[in-house]
Short mmCIF file of C-alpha atoms in Angstrom, two decimals:
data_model
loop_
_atom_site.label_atom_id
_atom_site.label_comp_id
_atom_site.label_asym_id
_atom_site.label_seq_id
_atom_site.Cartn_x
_atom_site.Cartn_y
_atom_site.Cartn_z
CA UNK A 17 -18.91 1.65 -27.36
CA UNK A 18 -16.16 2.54 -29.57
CA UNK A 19 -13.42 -0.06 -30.05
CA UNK A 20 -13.78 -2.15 -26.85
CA UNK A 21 -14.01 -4.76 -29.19
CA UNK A 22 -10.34 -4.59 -30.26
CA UNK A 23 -9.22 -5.27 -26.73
CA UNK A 24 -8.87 -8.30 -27.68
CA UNK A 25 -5.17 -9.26 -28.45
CA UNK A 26 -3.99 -6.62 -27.30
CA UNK A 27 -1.16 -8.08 -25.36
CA UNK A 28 0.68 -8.36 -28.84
CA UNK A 29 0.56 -4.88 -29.38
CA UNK A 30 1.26 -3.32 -26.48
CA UNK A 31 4.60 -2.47 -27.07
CA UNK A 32 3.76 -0.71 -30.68
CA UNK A 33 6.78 -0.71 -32.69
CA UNK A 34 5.10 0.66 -35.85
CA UNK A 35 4.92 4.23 -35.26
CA UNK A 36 1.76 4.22 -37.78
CA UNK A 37 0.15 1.81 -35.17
CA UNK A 38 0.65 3.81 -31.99
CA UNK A 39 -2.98 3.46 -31.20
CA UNK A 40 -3.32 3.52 -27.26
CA UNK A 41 -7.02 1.78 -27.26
CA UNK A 42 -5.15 -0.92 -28.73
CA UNK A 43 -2.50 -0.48 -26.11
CA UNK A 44 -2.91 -3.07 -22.97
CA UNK A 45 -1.28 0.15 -20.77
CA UNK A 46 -3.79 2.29 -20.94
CA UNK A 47 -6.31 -0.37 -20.50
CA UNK A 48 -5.09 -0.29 -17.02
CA UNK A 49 -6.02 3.40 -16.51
CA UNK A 50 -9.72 2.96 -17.58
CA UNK A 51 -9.62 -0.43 -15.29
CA UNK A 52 -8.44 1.21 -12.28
CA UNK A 53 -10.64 3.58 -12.45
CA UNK A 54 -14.19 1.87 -13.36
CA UNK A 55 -12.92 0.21 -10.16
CA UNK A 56 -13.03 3.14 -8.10
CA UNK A 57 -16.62 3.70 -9.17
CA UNK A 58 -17.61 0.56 -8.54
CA UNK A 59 -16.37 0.89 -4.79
CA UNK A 60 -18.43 4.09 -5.05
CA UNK A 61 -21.18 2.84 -5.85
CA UNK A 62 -20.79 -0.29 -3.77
CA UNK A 63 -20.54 2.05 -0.59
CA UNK A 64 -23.51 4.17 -1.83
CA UNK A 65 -25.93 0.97 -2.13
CA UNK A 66 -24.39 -0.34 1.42
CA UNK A 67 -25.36 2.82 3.43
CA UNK A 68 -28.21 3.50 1.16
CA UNK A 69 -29.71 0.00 2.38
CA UNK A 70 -29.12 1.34 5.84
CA UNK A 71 -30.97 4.14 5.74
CA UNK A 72 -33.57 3.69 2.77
CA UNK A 73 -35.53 7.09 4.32
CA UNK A 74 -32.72 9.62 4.64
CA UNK A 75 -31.51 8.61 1.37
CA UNK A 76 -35.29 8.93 -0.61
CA UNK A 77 -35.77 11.80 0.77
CA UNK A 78 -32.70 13.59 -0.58
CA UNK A 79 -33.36 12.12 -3.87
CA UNK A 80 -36.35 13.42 -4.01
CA UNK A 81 -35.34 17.02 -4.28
CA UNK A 82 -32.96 16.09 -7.45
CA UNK A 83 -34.64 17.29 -10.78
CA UNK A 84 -35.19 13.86 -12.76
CA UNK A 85 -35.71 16.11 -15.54
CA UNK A 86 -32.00 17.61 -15.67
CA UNK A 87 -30.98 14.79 -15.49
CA UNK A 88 -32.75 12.88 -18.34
CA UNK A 89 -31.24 15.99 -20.69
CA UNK A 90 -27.83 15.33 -18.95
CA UNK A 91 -28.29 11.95 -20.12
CA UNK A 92 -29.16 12.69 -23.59
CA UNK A 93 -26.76 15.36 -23.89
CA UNK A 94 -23.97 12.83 -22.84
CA UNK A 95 -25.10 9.75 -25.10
CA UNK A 96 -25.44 12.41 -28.00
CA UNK A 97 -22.00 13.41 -27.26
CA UNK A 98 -20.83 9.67 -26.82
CA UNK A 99 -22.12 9.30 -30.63
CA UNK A 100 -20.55 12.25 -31.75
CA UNK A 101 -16.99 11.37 -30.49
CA UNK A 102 -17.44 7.90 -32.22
CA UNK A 103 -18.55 8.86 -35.72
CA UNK A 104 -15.00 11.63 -35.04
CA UNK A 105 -12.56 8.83 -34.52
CA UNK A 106 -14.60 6.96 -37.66
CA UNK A 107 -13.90 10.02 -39.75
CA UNK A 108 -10.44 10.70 -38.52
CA UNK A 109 -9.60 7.14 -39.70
CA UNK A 110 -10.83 7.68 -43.08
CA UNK A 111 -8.80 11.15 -42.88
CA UNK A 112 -11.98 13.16 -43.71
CA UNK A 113 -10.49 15.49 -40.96
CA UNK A 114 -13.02 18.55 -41.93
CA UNK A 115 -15.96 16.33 -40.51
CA UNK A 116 -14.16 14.91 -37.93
CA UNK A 117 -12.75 18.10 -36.48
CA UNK A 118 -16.76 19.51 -36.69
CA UNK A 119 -17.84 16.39 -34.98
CA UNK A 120 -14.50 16.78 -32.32
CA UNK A 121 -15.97 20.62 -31.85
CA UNK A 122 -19.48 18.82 -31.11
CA UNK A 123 -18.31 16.78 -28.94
CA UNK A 124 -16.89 19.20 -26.66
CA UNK A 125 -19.51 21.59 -26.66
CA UNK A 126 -21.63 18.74 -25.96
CA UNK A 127 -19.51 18.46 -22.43
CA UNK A 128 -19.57 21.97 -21.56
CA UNK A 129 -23.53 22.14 -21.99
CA UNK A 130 -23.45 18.57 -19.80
CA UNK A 131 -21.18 20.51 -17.14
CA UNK A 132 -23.53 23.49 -17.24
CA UNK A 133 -27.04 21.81 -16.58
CA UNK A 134 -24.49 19.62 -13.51
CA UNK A 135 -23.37 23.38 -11.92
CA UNK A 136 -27.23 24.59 -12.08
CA UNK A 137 -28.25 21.50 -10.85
CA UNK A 138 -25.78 22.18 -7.76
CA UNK A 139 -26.62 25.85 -7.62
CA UNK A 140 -30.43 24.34 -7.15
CA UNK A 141 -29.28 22.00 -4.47
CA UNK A 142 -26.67 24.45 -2.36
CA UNK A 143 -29.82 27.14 -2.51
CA UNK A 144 -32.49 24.83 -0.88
CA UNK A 145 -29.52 24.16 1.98
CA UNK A 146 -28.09 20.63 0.60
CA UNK A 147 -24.04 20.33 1.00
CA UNK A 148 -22.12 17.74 0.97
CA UNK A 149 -22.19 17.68 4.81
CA UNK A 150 -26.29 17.70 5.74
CA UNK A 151 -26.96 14.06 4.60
CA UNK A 152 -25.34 10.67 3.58
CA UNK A 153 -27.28 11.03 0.23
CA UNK A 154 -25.90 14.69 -0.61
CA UNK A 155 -22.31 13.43 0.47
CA UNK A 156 -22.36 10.80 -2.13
CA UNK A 157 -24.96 13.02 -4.68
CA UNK A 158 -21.77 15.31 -4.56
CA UNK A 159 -18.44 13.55 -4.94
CA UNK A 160 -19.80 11.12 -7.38
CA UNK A 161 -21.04 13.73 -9.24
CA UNK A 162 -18.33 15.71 -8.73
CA UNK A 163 -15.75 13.42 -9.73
CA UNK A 164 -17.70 12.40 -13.04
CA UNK A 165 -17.51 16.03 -13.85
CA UNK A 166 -14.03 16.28 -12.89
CA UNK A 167 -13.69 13.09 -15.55
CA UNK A 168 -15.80 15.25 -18.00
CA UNK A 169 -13.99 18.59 -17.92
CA UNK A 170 -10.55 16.53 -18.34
CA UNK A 171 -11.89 14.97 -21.24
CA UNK A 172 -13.37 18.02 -22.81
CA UNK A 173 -9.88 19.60 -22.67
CA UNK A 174 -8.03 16.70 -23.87
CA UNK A 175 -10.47 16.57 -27.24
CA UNK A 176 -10.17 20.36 -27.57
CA UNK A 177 -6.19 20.27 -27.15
CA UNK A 178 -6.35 17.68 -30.37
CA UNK A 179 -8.92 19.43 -32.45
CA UNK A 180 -6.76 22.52 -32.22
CA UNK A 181 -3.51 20.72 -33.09
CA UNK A 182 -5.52 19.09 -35.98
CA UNK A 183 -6.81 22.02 -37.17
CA UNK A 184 -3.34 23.93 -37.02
CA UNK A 185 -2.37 21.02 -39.36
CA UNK A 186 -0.35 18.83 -36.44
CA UNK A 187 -0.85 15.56 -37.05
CA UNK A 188 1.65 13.38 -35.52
CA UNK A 189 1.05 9.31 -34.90
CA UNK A 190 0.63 10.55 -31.32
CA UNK A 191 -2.23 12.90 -31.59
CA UNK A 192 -4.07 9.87 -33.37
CA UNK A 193 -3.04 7.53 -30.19
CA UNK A 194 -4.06 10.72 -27.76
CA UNK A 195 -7.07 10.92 -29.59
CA UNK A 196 -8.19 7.69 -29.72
CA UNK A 197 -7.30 7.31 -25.82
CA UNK A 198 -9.34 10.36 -25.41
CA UNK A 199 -12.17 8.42 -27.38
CA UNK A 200 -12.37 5.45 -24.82
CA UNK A 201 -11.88 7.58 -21.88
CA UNK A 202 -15.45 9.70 -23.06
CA UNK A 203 -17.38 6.56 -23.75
CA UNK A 204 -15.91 5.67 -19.72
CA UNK A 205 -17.36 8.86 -18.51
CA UNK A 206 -20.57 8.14 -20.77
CA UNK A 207 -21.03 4.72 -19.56
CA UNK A 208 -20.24 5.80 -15.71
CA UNK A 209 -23.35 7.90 -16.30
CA UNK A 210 -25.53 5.18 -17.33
CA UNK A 211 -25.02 4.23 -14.03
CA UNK A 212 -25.00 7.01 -11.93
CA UNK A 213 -28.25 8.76 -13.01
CA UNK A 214 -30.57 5.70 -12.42
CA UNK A 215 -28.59 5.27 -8.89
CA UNK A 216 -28.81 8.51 -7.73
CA UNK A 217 -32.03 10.29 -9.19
CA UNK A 218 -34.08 7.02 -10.39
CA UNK A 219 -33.74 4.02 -7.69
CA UNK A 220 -36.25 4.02 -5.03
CA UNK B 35 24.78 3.74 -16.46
CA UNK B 36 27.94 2.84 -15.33
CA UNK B 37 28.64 -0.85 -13.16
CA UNK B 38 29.17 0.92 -10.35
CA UNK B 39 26.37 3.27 -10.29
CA UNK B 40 23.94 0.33 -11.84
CA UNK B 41 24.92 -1.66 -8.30
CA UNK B 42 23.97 1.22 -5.92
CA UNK B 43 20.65 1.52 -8.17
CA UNK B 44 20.07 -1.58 -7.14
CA UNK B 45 20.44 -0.97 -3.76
CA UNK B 46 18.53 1.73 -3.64
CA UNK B 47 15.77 -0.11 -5.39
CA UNK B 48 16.04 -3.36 -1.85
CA UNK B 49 15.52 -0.13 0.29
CA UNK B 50 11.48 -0.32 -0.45
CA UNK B 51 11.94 -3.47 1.60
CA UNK B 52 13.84 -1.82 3.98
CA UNK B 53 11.00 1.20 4.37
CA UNK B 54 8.04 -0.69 4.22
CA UNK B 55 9.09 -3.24 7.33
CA UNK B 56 9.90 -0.89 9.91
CA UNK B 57 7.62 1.79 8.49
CA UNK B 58 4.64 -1.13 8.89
CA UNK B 59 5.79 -2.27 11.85
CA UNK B 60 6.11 1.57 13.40
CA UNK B 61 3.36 3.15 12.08
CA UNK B 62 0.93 0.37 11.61
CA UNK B 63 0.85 -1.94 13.93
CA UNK B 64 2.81 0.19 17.44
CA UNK B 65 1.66 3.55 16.34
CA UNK B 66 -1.91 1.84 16.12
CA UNK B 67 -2.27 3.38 12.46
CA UNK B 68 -3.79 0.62 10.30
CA UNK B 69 -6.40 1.49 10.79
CA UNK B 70 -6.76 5.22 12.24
CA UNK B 71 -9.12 6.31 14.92
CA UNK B 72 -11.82 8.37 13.10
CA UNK B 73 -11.58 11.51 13.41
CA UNK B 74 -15.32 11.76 15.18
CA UNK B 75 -13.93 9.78 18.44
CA UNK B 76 -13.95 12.07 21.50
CA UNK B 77 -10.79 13.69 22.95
CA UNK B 78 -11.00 12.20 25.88
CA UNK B 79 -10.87 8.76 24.95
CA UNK B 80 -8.12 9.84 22.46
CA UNK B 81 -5.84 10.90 25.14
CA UNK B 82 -6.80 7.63 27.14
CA UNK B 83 -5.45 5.20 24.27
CA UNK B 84 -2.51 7.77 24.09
CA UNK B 85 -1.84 7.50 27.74
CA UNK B 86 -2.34 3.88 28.00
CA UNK B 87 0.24 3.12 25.14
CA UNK B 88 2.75 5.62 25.08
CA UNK B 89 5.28 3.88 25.21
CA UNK B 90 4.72 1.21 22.25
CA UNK B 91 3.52 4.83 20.38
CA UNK B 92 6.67 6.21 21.01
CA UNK B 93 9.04 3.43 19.57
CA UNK B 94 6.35 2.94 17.24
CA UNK B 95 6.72 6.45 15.54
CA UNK B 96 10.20 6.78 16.68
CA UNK B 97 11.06 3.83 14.53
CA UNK B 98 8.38 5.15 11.73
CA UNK B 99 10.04 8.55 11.52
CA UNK B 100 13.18 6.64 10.47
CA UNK B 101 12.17 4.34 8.03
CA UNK B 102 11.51 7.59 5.83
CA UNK B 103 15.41 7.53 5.42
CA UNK B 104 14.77 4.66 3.01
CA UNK B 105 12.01 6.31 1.08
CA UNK B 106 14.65 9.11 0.33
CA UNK B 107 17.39 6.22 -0.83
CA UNK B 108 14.70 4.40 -2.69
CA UNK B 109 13.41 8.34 -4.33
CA UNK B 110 17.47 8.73 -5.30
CA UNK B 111 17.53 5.48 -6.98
CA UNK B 112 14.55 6.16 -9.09
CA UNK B 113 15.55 9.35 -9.82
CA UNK B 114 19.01 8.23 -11.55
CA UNK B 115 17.58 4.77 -13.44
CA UNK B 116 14.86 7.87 -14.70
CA UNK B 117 17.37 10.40 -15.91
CA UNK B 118 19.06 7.33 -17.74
CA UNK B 119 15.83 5.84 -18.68
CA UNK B 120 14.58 9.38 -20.28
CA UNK B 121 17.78 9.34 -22.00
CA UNK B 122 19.12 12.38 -20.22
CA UNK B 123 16.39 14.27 -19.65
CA UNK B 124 16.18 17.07 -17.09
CA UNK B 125 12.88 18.26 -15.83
CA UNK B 126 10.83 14.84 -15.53
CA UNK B 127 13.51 13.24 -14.19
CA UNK B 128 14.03 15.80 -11.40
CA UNK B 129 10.59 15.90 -10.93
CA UNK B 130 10.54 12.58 -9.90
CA UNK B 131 13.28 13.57 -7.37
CA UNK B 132 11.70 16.14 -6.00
CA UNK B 133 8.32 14.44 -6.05
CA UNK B 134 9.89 11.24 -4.43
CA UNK B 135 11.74 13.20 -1.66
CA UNK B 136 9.07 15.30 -0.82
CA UNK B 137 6.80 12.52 -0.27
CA UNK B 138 9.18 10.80 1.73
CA UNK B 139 9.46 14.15 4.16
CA UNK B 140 5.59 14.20 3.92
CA UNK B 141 5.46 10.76 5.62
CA UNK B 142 8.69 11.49 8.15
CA UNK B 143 7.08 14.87 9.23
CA UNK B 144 3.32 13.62 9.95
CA UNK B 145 4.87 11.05 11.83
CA UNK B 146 6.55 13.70 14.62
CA UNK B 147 2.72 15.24 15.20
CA UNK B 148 1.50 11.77 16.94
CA UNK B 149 4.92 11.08 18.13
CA UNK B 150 4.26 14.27 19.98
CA UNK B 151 0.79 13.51 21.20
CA UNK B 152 2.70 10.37 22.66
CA UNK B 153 5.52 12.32 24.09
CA UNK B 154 3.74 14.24 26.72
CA UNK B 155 0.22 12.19 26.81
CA UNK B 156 -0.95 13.63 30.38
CA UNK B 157 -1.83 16.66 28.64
CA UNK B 158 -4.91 18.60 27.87
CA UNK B 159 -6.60 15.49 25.66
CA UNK B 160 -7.74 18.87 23.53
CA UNK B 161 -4.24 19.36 22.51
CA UNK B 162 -3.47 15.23 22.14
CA UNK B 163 -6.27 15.60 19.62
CA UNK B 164 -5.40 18.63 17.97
CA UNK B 165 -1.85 17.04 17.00
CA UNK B 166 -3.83 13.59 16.17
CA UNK B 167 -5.33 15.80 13.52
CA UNK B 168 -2.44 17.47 12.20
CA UNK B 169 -0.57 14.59 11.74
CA UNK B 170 -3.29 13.62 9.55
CA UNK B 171 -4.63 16.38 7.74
CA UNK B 172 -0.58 16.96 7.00
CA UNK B 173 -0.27 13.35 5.92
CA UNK B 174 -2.95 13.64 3.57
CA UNK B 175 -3.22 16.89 1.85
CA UNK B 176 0.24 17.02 1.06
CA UNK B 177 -0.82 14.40 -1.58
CA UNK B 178 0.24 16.74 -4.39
CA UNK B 179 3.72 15.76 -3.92
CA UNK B 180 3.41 12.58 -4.61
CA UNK B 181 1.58 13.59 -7.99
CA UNK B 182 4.57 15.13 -9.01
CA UNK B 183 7.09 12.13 -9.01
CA UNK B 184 4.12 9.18 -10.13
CA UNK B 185 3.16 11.45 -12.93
CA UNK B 186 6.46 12.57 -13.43
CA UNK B 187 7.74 8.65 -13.39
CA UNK B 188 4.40 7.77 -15.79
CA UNK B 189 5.27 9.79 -18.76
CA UNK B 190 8.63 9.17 -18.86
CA UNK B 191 8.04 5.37 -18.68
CA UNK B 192 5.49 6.14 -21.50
CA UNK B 193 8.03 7.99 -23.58
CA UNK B 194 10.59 5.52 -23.57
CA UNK B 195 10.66 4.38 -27.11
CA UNK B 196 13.05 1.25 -26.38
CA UNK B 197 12.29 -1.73 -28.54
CA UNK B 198 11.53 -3.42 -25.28
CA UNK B 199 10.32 -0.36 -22.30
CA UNK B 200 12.50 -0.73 -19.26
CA UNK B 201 9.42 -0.31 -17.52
CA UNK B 202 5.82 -1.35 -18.69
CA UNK B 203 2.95 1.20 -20.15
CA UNK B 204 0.63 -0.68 -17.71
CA UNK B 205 2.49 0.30 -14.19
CA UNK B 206 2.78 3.82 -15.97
CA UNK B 207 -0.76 4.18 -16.48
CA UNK B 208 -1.55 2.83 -13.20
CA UNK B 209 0.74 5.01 -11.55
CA UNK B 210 -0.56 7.98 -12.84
CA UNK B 211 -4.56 6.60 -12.55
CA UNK B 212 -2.93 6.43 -8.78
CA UNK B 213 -1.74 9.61 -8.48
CA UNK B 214 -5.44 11.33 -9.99
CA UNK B 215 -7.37 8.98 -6.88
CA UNK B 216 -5.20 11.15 -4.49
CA UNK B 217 -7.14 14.10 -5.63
CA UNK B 218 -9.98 12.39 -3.66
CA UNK B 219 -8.29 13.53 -0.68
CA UNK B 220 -9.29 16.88 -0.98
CA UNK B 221 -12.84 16.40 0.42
CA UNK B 222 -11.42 14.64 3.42
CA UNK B 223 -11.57 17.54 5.79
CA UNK B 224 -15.06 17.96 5.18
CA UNK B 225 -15.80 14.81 7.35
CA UNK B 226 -14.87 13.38 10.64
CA UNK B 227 -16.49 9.86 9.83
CA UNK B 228 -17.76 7.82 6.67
CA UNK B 229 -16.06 6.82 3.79
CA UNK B 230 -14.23 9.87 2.43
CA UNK B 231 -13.30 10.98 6.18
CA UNK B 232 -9.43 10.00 6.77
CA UNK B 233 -10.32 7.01 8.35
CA UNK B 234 -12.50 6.01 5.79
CA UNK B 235 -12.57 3.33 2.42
CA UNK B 236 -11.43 6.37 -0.04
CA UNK B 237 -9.08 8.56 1.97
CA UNK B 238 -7.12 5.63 3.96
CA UNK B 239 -7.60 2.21 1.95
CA UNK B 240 -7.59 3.38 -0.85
CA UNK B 241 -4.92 5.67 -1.38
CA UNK B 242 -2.49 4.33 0.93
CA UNK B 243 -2.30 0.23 -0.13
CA UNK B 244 -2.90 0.55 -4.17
CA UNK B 245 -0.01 2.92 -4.33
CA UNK B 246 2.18 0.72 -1.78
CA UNK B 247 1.89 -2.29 -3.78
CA UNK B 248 2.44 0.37 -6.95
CA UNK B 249 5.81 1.64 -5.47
CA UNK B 250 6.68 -2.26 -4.78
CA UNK B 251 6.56 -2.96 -8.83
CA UNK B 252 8.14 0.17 -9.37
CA UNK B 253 10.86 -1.09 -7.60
CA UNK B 254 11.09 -4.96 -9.12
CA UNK B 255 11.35 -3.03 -12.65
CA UNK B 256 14.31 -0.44 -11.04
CA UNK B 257 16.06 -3.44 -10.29
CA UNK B 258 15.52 -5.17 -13.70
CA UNK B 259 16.04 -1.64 -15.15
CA UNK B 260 19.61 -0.96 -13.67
CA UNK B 261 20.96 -4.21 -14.93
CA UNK B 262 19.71 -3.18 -18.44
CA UNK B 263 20.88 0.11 -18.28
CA UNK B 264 24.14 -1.18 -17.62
CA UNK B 265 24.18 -3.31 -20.44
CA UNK B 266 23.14 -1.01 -22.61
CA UNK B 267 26.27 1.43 -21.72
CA UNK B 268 28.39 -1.28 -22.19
CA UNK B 269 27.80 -2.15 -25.68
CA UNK B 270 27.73 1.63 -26.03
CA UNK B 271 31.06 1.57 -24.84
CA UNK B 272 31.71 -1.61 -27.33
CA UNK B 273 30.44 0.69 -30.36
CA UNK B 274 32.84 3.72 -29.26
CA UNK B 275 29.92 6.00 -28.60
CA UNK B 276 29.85 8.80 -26.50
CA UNK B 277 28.12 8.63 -23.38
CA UNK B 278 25.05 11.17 -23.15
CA UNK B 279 22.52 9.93 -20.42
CA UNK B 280 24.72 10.65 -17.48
CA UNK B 281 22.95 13.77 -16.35
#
């Protein structure tokens, strides 16, 4: 998971005075952000298991017409890409930027083929007459979804806005910091995954 | 920033106090808004709780509607410690105006929809309950303008390359983690009951207490920030050097 190690001590660093340091993962502030926000998922997912419990039938029956299979290659796709934006940031450090930028480009395609298999998956749904309004399952199959791929897209355009600086030859101490923020914010939307696809398309 | 202007900063930064009482007190607890009536519950026994307290509705909102005045004093404040704090800086800073303001007429105008329903609550309970969901869907989808001045406040706070920030990363970041949950709001006509519905965990608790106890913060730092700022124009002065942040 990147460098969640190093959020340790980071309390003495927030307020980077070294302009070579300005890494935000080591920055308590944005800490907050990916805090906040795991939060809100886990009210999400709170309120899913609460009504699921409820009404164990209406919900196994929606998840029954969800394509495990999709989602097991969404999964891979997005642990693939996970690895990918890792071994970048490990590259970027050692300023082999050639590598890193291929590994950057991975990364993002990796996102757009995760956000394509998510839109056919709700083409498949909307066709056989699921919306977000027929059943408690489809509400929450929906937003959750649909705010994890509203994480994803933002992320895919925040590594493709520093791969093209890098490539243009930009490299100021705050593309590193943006990049590295961008970094911990994918392995976020990875890891939000891991729990989303056994909630929704495994758990019976 | 000058003494002068650094002491009506200040002010500005009490009058979140002076919102947040009589807005509670008005909207919450009189108006009968904390928490809403979903937006499932029949019209008829809408216009019954209408009819039965109009008349703590009507101060309620009537007291509400003015309370905005503050958020406007409080938006002003912010707005001047930012241009100083962005080292004078146009757009973000009058973002954050226009942002703040905005917001503050966002609240104040919602506010005359149920003060309506209240005015006149013998009516057709159709049209109690049509205003009952304007004031709502109003409230809530105008959410954008709020955006603009906790974004807008974010990366300037974030920018500020002062030894020591007048304002911490971490209420930056959390402002603007704030202003993305907003977005959440944009499903909220598609139900009349459950969670994301306007009565409901995401669109009322959610994005209405978080950012409250944000905009509180926000305000402990303005104070700390306009004392700073004045300092800081004062050695300025000290050192001879020309004033540039004054906007």
């Amino acid at each position: 998971m990147g460098r969640v190690p190093q959020l340790v001590n980071t309390t003495a660093l927030a307020n980077h005075q070294d302009p070579q340091d300005m890494s935000l993962s080591r920055d308590a502030g944005f800490w907050t952000f990916i805090a906040a926000d795991a939060s809100l998922f886990a009210l999400l997912f709170f309120q899913f298991s609460l009504d699921r419990s409820s009404q164990p039938v209406v919900f196994d029956e929606g998840q029954r017409v969800l394509v495990v299979l999709l989602g097991t290659v969404n999964t891979l796709v997005l642990v693939s890409s996970s690895w990918l934006m890792a071994s970048a940031v490990r590259n970027m450090r050692r300023d082999s930027v050639r590598t890193g930028l291929r590994l950057i480009a991975g990364t993002a395609a990796l996102g757009v083929v995760f956000a394509a298999v998510k839109i056919s998956e709700y083409v498949l749904a909307l066709r056989s007459g699921h919306t977000v309004s027929t059943s408690p399952f489809f509400m929450y199959y929906f937003v959750i979804t649909g705010i994890h791929l509203g994480h994803l897209m933002i992320g895919v355009i925040v590594v493709v806005v520093v791969g093209w600086r890098l490539r243009v030859g930009i490299r100021r101490p705050l593309d590193r910091t943006v990049l590295e923020c961008g970094a911990v914010y994918w392995h976020l939307v990875d890891l939000l995954w891991m729990f989303i696809f056994p909630m929704l398309y495994l758990a019976r | 920033m000058t003494k002068n202007e650094s002491q009506l900063a200040r002010l500005c930064a009490w009058a979140v106090a002076v919102y947040f009482i009589p807005f509670g007190i008005g909207w919450g607890l009189l108006g009968r808004m904390i928490p809403p009536y979903p937006a499932s519950m029949p019209a008829a026994e809408l216009a019954q709780i209408y009819r039965d307290n109009a008349s703590t509705l009507r101060i309620g909102f009537a007291l509400a509607a003015f309370a905005t005045t503050f958020f406007f004093m409080w938006s002003i404040g912010l707005f001047r410690i930012m241009i100083h704090t962005d080292r004078g800086g146009k757009i973000l800073p009058y973002t954050v105006l226009v942002g703040g303001v905005l917001t503050g007429a966002d609240l104040m105008f919602s506010i005359f929809f149920w003060l309506t329903a209240a005015f006149r609550p013998e009516q057709d309970p159709a049209l109690i309950q049509l205003l009952y969901d304007l004031g709502w869907l109003w409230l809530d989808l105008a959410f954008g303008v709020a955006m603009l001045y906790m974004i807008a406040f974010g990366v300037i706070a974030l920018k500020d390359s002062r030894e020591r920030p007048l304002f911490p990363k971490w209420l930056a970041w959390l402002g603007i983690w704030l202003s993305m949950e907003f977005l959440l709001e944009l499903i909220m006509p598609y139900f009349r009951s459950g969670p994301f519905s306007w009565a409901g965990l995401f669109n009322f608790w959610v994005p209405f207490f978080p950012p409250a106890i944000w905009m509180v913060t926000v305000s402990v730092y303005m104070y700390k920030a306009a004392g700073r700022l004045n300092e800081e124009y004062e050695s300025d002065l000290a050192q001879g050097l020309e004033q540039t942040t004054t906007g």
